[in-house]
Short mmCIF file of C-alpha atoms in Angstrom, two decimals:
data_model
loop_
_atom_site.label_atom_id
_atom_site.label_comp_id
_atom_site.label_asym_id
_atom_site.label_seq_id
_atom_site.Cartn_x
_atom_site.Cartn_y
_atom_site.Cartn_z
CA UNK Z 11 67.18 133.45 -36.62
CA UNK Z 12 69.83 130.86 -35.92
CA UNK Z 13 69.47 127.24 -36.95
CA UNK Z 14 71.01 125.10 -34.24
CA UNK Z 15 69.67 121.67 -35.04
CA UNK Z 16 69.99 120.74 -38.66
CA UNK Z 17 68.91 117.24 -39.55
CA UNK Z 18 70.55 115.63 -42.56
CA UNK Z 19 68.69 112.82 -44.22
CA UNK Z 20 70.86 110.01 -45.44
CA UNK Z 21 69.59 108.43 -48.65
CA UNK Z 22 68.51 104.83 -48.17
CA UNK Z 23 69.79 102.29 -50.71
CA UNK Z 24 67.75 99.50 -52.22
CA UNK Z 25 70.56 97.80 -54.16
CA UNK Z 26 70.13 94.55 -52.23
CA UNK Z 27 66.35 94.61 -51.94
CA UNK Z 28 64.53 91.48 -53.21
CA UNK Z 29 62.37 93.69 -55.45
CA UNK Z 30 62.88 94.79 -59.06
CA UNK Z 31 61.01 98.07 -58.47
CA UNK Z 32 63.09 98.97 -55.39
CA UNK Z 33 66.37 98.23 -57.10
CA UNK Z 34 65.38 100.22 -60.17
CA UNK Z 35 64.35 103.20 -58.02
CA UNK Z 36 67.79 103.12 -56.43
CA UNK Z 37 68.94 104.71 -59.71
CA UNK Z 38 65.77 106.13 -61.25
CA UNK Z 39 64.14 107.38 -58.00
CA UNK Z 40 66.08 110.67 -57.82
CA UNK Z 41 64.19 113.10 -60.07
CA UNK Z 42 67.31 114.44 -61.74
CA UNK Z 43 68.42 111.02 -63.10
CA UNK Z 44 65.32 110.39 -65.24
CA UNK Z 45 65.51 114.00 -66.50
CA UNK Z 46 69.15 113.56 -67.47
CA UNK Z 47 68.22 110.30 -69.28
CA UNK Z 48 65.39 112.19 -70.97
CA UNK Z 49 67.84 114.78 -72.29
CA UNK Z 50 70.06 112.07 -73.73
CA UNK Z 51 66.99 110.41 -75.31
CA UNK Z 52 66.11 113.78 -76.88
CA UNK Z 53 69.63 114.13 -78.29
CA UNK Z 54 71.26 116.41 -75.70
CA UNK Z 55 74.65 114.82 -74.87
CA UNK Z 56 76.99 117.53 -73.67
CA UNK Z 57 77.35 118.54 -70.04
CA UNK Z 58 76.90 122.28 -70.70
CA UNK Z 59 73.75 121.72 -72.78
CA UNK Z 60 72.23 119.39 -70.17
CA UNK Z 61 72.98 121.91 -67.48
CA UNK Z 62 71.31 124.64 -69.47
CA UNK Z 63 68.17 122.66 -70.39
CA UNK Z 64 67.72 121.31 -66.87
CA UNK Z 65 68.69 124.45 -64.94
CA UNK Z 66 70.70 122.24 -62.59
CA UNK Z 67 73.77 123.14 -60.56
CA UNK Z 68 77.18 121.90 -61.78
CA UNK Z 69 77.82 119.85 -58.63
CA UNK Z 70 74.45 118.12 -58.84
CA UNK Z 71 74.69 117.20 -62.53
CA UNK Z 72 78.28 116.01 -62.07
CA UNK Z 73 77.27 113.60 -59.32
CA UNK Z 74 74.25 112.36 -61.23
CA UNK Z 75 76.17 111.81 -64.48
CA UNK Z 76 78.88 109.92 -62.57
CA UNK Z 77 76.28 107.67 -60.97
CA UNK Z 78 74.51 106.99 -64.32
CA UNK Z 79 77.89 106.13 -65.92
CA UNK Z 80 78.83 103.95 -62.94
CA UNK Z 81 75.47 102.15 -63.10
CA UNK Z 82 75.93 101.52 -66.83
CA UNK Z 83 73.00 103.63 -68.10
CA UNK Z 84 75.25 106.23 -69.78
CA UNK Z 85 78.44 105.98 -71.73
CA UNK Z 86 80.92 108.83 -71.26
CA UNK Z 87 82.72 109.76 -74.50
CA UNK Z 88 85.47 112.35 -74.80
CA UNK Z 89 84.99 114.74 -77.72
CA UNK Z 90 87.63 117.35 -76.89
CA UNK Z 91 91.03 117.53 -75.21
CA UNK Z 92 92.59 120.48 -73.34
CA UNK Z 93 90.22 121.07 -71.75
CA UNK Z 94 88.74 117.59 -71.60
CA UNK Z 95 85.08 117.60 -72.51
CA UNK Z 96 82.67 114.72 -72.68
CA UNK Z 97 79.39 113.64 -74.14
CA UNK Z 98 76.99 111.23 -72.49
CA UNK Z 99 75.08 108.66 -74.51
CA UNK Z 100 72.52 106.07 -73.54
CA UNK Z 101 73.79 102.47 -73.30
CA UNK Z 102 71.53 99.45 -73.93
CA UNK Z 103 70.68 99.58 -70.21
CA UNK Z 104 69.97 103.29 -70.59
CA UNK Z 105 67.59 102.69 -73.49
CA UNK Z 106 65.77 100.11 -71.36
CA UNK Z 107 65.48 102.73 -68.59
CA UNK Z 108 64.16 105.18 -71.18
CA UNK Z 109 61.23 102.83 -71.74
CA UNK Z 110 60.22 103.67 -68.19
CA UNK Z 111 60.37 107.37 -69.11
CA UNK Z 112 58.15 106.72 -72.12
CA UNK Z 113 55.60 105.08 -69.82
CA UNK Z 114 55.77 108.15 -67.52
CA UNK Z 115 55.37 110.39 -70.57
CA UNK Z 116 52.26 108.47 -71.62
CA UNK Z 117 50.83 108.86 -68.13
CA UNK Z 118 51.66 112.60 -68.14
CA UNK Z 119 50.02 113.12 -71.53
CA UNK Z 120 46.82 111.41 -70.39
CA UNK Z 121 46.49 113.07 -67.01
CA UNK Z 122 48.25 116.48 -67.26
CA UNK Z 123 47.59 117.70 -70.79
CA UNK Z 124 44.47 117.93 -72.85
CA UNK Z 125 44.38 115.61 -75.85
CA UNK Z 126 46.11 117.31 -78.75
CA UNK Z 127 47.98 119.70 -76.42
CA UNK Z 128 50.99 117.43 -75.57
CA UNK Z 129 54.21 119.42 -75.67
CA UNK Z 130 56.37 116.57 -76.99
CA UNK Z 131 55.47 113.68 -79.27
CA UNK Z 132 57.40 110.58 -80.15
CA UNK Z 133 58.03 109.67 -83.81
CA UNK Z 134 59.34 106.55 -85.53
CA UNK Z 135 62.84 107.33 -86.87
CA UNK Z 136 62.27 105.33 -90.11
CA UNK Z 137 58.77 106.50 -91.02
CA UNK Z 138 58.45 109.84 -89.21
CA UNK Z 139 55.00 108.70 -88.04
CA UNK Z 140 53.85 109.69 -84.51
CA UNK Z 141 53.66 106.70 -82.19
CA UNK Z 142 51.44 106.03 -79.18
CA UNK Z 143 53.33 103.69 -76.79
CA UNK Z 144 51.56 100.99 -74.81
CA UNK Z 145 52.96 98.18 -72.65
CA UNK Z 146 52.30 94.77 -74.19
CA UNK Z 147 52.86 91.22 -73.08
CA UNK Z 148 56.00 89.88 -74.76
CA UNK Z 149 54.43 86.41 -75.30
CA UNK Z 150 51.02 87.48 -76.71
CA UNK Z 151 51.67 90.97 -78.01
CA UNK Z 152 48.44 92.13 -76.34
CA UNK Z 153 48.27 95.35 -74.32
CA UNK Z 154 48.54 94.73 -70.59
CA UNK Z 155 45.60 95.64 -68.40
CA UNK Z 156 47.17 96.36 -65.06
CA UNK Z 157 43.92 95.53 -63.24
CA UNK Z 158 44.26 91.94 -64.36
CA UNK Z 159 47.71 91.43 -62.87
CA UNK Z 160 48.85 90.33 -59.44
CA UNK Z 161 52.34 89.92 -57.98
CA UNK Z 162 53.67 86.57 -56.88
CA UNK Z 163 57.00 85.16 -55.75
CA UNK Z 164 59.56 84.75 -58.52
CA UNK Z 165 62.53 82.33 -58.83
CA UNK Z 166 64.75 84.38 -56.47
CA UNK Z 167 62.12 85.31 -53.84
CA UNK Z 168 63.74 84.91 -50.42
CA UNK Z 169 62.93 81.43 -49.03
CA UNK Z 170 63.05 82.68 -45.44
CA UNK Z 171 60.01 84.92 -45.97
CA UNK Z 172 56.70 83.17 -45.49
CA UNK Z 173 53.82 84.77 -47.28
CA UNK Z 174 50.37 83.39 -47.97
CA UNK Z 175 48.84 83.54 -51.44
CA UNK Z 176 46.38 86.20 -50.28
CA UNK Z 177 49.25 88.65 -49.92
CA UNK Z 178 49.69 88.63 -53.68
CA UNK Z 179 46.11 88.90 -54.79
#
């Protein structure tokens, strides 16, 4: 069988979108990127080890690591010369992105594993006590109930877009 008409899909970019979710997904939307960040969060920093744990091709991990460094989520640190070898560590931006992964982890534990059967748990580094992350309001400290939220225009919402209040309720 001969393939004569191969369609290549070009990845769409959201880097200029007027939406925090879209811009974030420009980096986090590729499934390998969050998994690479996860490995760094778990303490895996070397290319060879990440490649092993992820079962990912050298060309794919190379491109993803370059993007994550370029975007400021990872810091590339040389640990060996001749041949040059590097470790990858989360930056402050990377740790903020890791909070998204913790939210995904919490979702996965609730919906894809029976209680008490979670394969990975998070522990406080100082106390060693297991933690159960929740998203809280920064002003009140209370857990956020997503059902009570609605989206509305922020300070940089494009002025040329007219939207009625009902669109955000």
